[in-house]
Amino acid sequence: MSFSLPRGTQDILPDEMPKWHMIEQTARDLFSTYNFSEIRTPIFEYTPIFARGMGEHSDIFTKEMYSFEDKSGRHLTLRPEGTAAVTRATIMHALHKKMTPLKLYYIGPFFRYERPQAGRHRQFHQIGVEYIGEDSAYVDAEVIAMGYHLFESLGITDLKVCINSVGCDVSRPVIEEMVKQFLSQNITKLPKHIQEKFHSNPLRILDSKDEVVQAYIAGMPDIKDALTQKSKDHFFSVLQHLDEMAIPYHVTNTLVRGLEYYTETVFEIVSEHLGAQGTVCGGGRYNNLSAELGGPNLPAFGFGFGIERTIMLLDHLKKNYTQSIDLYLIPMEPLSRDRLFYLMHKLRNCNISCEMGYTNNLKNQLKRADRLNAKRVVISRETDRETKTVEYKNMLNRTQETVPLADLFEVIVSDFDVNESDYIE
Ligand code: HAM
């Protein structure tokens, strides 16, 4: 029997895991510095949450959802993104009543039926944040700065922050009309899927990657000319705060984002090292989503970034991420086996990571210690039986010493600088 995986999915194998853990841990640490708390929502939700949330005309809703009926005929969808689900959870549990603003983050798998290619999967993993219940331009700047800071903390600096404003409820119809008027003379010359968008979601035409379309919209007036004064003030305050924090950005007049819930500021963090899927992180303000989902008026701002695309950027830096253990024990001398085994248990209680080899082939055991990137190795040989000593090898600087078995615990504990009072008997 031969096995295969569904298209667009992948196994994440143990060798890859150190990078995933490093990204997740860096994000968790940084989010806690900015005082965000974790939330976990189900992998699937009732379909209307996403229909209302992301917009019925969005590409994700019309083409990319994994929707199904369960055995009782309920309409369910594997979550394609996190913002609608987190907003649903906020309303359902009245989280905003306990704490406003609410600062939440999430990590997990998401699902979109897209054409798979490098950096684009059908099951992918996103880390997202949502700052809910605050309309201030400071929040937009703070969250964008946090996104930038996150990639800096991962050592990824070769990035561009693109930013724009799509305005509010008042300016949106004006902007849509502006786009339609500008394109109306040439609309029949544009590809069919663009002609469809002209009627359903004209704003999305602006960020089409199609070169023909880009050539047509090149001369279009800036959509920000149609913003209300309040929206313009908001946007320029965000830029001013970013300037003060020395976050580099590019105002990108055609950036509108693919999800319909955005209002005011939108942004993306892009890299030229990702090929066609250049965006590693995207987000913006969404002041109407809570009300759209039947909740209170809760202005909010957030972003999501893809772990797979972040890994592509780390790989481009050619950094090495490997797992290691503190100690590998090789009891070649049978009488010391029990003692080393119980010693291993005590050391683990001191948070010293260790492992023991159970077979009697020294060459193979040393190979295994190397493969595990063990920092230290203990070997008890037949010849050590009389002296009741063991060999204690430092694998990093390739030195070794002979240590009495009776002192081994103390030697290791002080080598790893563990406070013995932390040791749980
Ligand atoms: P999004 O731009 O659709 O935004 O996705 C955010 C990030 O998820 C992308 O920049 C990309 O890194 C990753 N991503 C998306 N689709 C795929 C895919 N098929 N394969 C691999 N990676 C992918 C959102 O999802 C919004 N919920 C973000 C947000 C949060 N806006 C406000 N709050």
mmCIF file of C-alpha atoms and ligand atoms in Angstrom, residues 60 80-83 106 112 114 119-122 124-126 128-130 257 259 261-262 268 279-284 286 301-309, ligand 1:
data_model
loop_
_atom_site.group_PDB
_atom_site.id
_atom_site.type_symbol
_atom_site.label_atom_id
_atom_site.label_comp_id
_atom_site.label_asym_id
_atom_site.label_seq_id
_atom_site.Cartn_x
_atom_site.Cartn_y
_atom_site.Cartn_z
ATOM 1 C CA ILE A 60 -11.830 33.221 0.355
ATOM 2 C CA PRO A 80 -9.935 29.877 6.837
ATOM 3 C CA GLU A 81 -8.823 32.692 9.165
ATOM 4 C CA GLY A 82 -8.997 33.676 12.820
ATOM 5 C CA THR A 83 -10.449 37.185 13.075
ATOM 6 C CA TYR A 106 -3.882 32.645 18.614
ATOM 7 C CA ARG A 112 -8.062 27.405 2.333
ATOM 8 C CA GLU A 114 -6.095 27.500 -2.906
ATOM 9 C CA GLY A 119 4.406 29.338 0.430
ATOM 10 C CA ARG A 120 0.770 28.491 -0.328
ATOM 11 C CA HIS A 121 -0.834 25.462 1.276
ATOM 12 C CA ARG A 122 -4.341 24.192 1.833
ATOM 13 C CA PHE A 124 -1.294 26.309 6.751
ATOM 14 C CA HIS A 125 -0.469 27.737 10.162
ATOM 15 C CA GLN A 126 -1.038 31.251 11.289
ATOM 16 C CA GLY A 128 -2.578 36.152 14.776
ATOM 17 C CA VAL A 129 -3.358 38.968 17.181
ATOM 18 C CA GLU A 130 -6.526 40.984 17.719
ATOM 19 C CA ARG A 257 -6.499 43.455 1.307
ATOM 20 C CA LEU A 259 -11.061 40.394 3.334
ATOM 21 C CA TYR A 261 -14.171 43.481 7.031
ATOM 22 C CA TYR A 262 -11.353 46.030 6.878
ATOM 23 C CA GLU A 268 1.080 44.031 4.885
ATOM 24 C CA THR A 279 3.194 38.647 1.898
ATOM 25 C CA VAL A 280 4.270 37.123 5.182
ATOM 26 C CA CYS A 281 1.958 39.153 7.418
ATOM 27 C CA GLY A 282 -1.253 41.070 6.813
ATOM 28 C CA GLY A 283 -3.824 42.893 8.843
ATOM 29 C CA GLY A 284 -5.583 46.106 9.614
ATOM 30 C CA TYR A 286 -11.940 46.256 11.303
ATOM 31 C CA PHE A 301 -7.160 46.054 14.856
ATOM 32 C CA GLY A 302 -5.121 42.900 14.215
ATOM 33 C CA PHE A 303 -2.811 40.930 11.979
ATOM 34 C CA GLY A 304 -1.990 37.354 11.034
ATOM 35 C CA PHE A 305 1.275 35.893 9.773
ATOM 36 C CA GLY A 306 1.977 32.530 8.214
ATOM 37 C CA ILE A 307 4.416 30.206 9.962
ATOM 38 C CA GLU A 308 5.323 28.382 6.704
ATOM 39 C CA ARG A 309 6.228 31.659 4.974
HETATM 40 P P1 HAM B 1 -4.482 36.943 5.455
HETATM 41 O O1 HAM B 1 -3.704 38.003 4.737
HETATM 42 O O2 HAM B 1 -5.527 36.253 4.686
HETATM 43 O O3 HAM B 1 -5.106 37.652 6.731
HETATM 44 O O4 HAM B 1 -3.479 35.864 6.041
HETATM 45 C C1 HAM B 1 -2.407 36.251 6.874
HETATM 46 C C2 HAM B 1 -1.147 35.471 6.529
HETATM 47 O O5 HAM B 1 -1.409 34.063 6.574
HETATM 48 C C3 HAM B 1 -0.600 35.710 5.137
HETATM 49 O O6 HAM B 1 0.170 36.884 5.091
HETATM 50 C C4 HAM B 1 0.248 34.463 4.919
HETATM 51 O O7 HAM B 1 1.513 34.593 5.547
HETATM 52 C C5 HAM B 1 -0.556 33.395 5.647
HETATM 53 N N1 HAM B 1 -1.380 32.648 4.674
HETATM 54 C C6 HAM B 1 -2.595 32.949 4.207
HETATM 55 N N2 HAM B 1 -3.018 32.001 3.345
HETATM 56 C C7 HAM B 1 -2.043 31.092 3.258
HETATM 57 C C8 HAM B 1 -1.868 29.861 2.528
HETATM 58 N N3 HAM B 1 -2.812 29.375 1.739
HETATM 59 N N4 HAM B 1 -0.722 29.161 2.697
HETATM 60 C C9 HAM B 1 0.257 29.620 3.536
HETATM 61 N N5 HAM B 1 0.151 30.767 4.246
HETATM 62 C C10 HAM B 1 -0.979 31.486 4.117
HETATM 63 C C11 HAM B 1 -5.924 37.039 7.626
HETATM 64 O O8 HAM B 1 -6.114 35.852 7.686
HETATM 65 C C12 HAM B 1 -6.501 37.983 8.641
HETATM 66 N N6 HAM B 1 -7.366 37.212 9.553
HETATM 67 C C13 HAM B 1 -5.419 38.704 9.396
HETATM 68 C C14 HAM B 1 -5.974 39.670 10.393
HETATM 69 C C15 HAM B 1 -6.040 39.489 11.725
HETATM 70 N N7 HAM B 1 -6.543 40.830 10.095
HETATM 71 C C16 HAM B 1 -6.958 41.391 11.232
HETATM 72 N N8 HAM B 1 -6.679 40.581 12.208
#
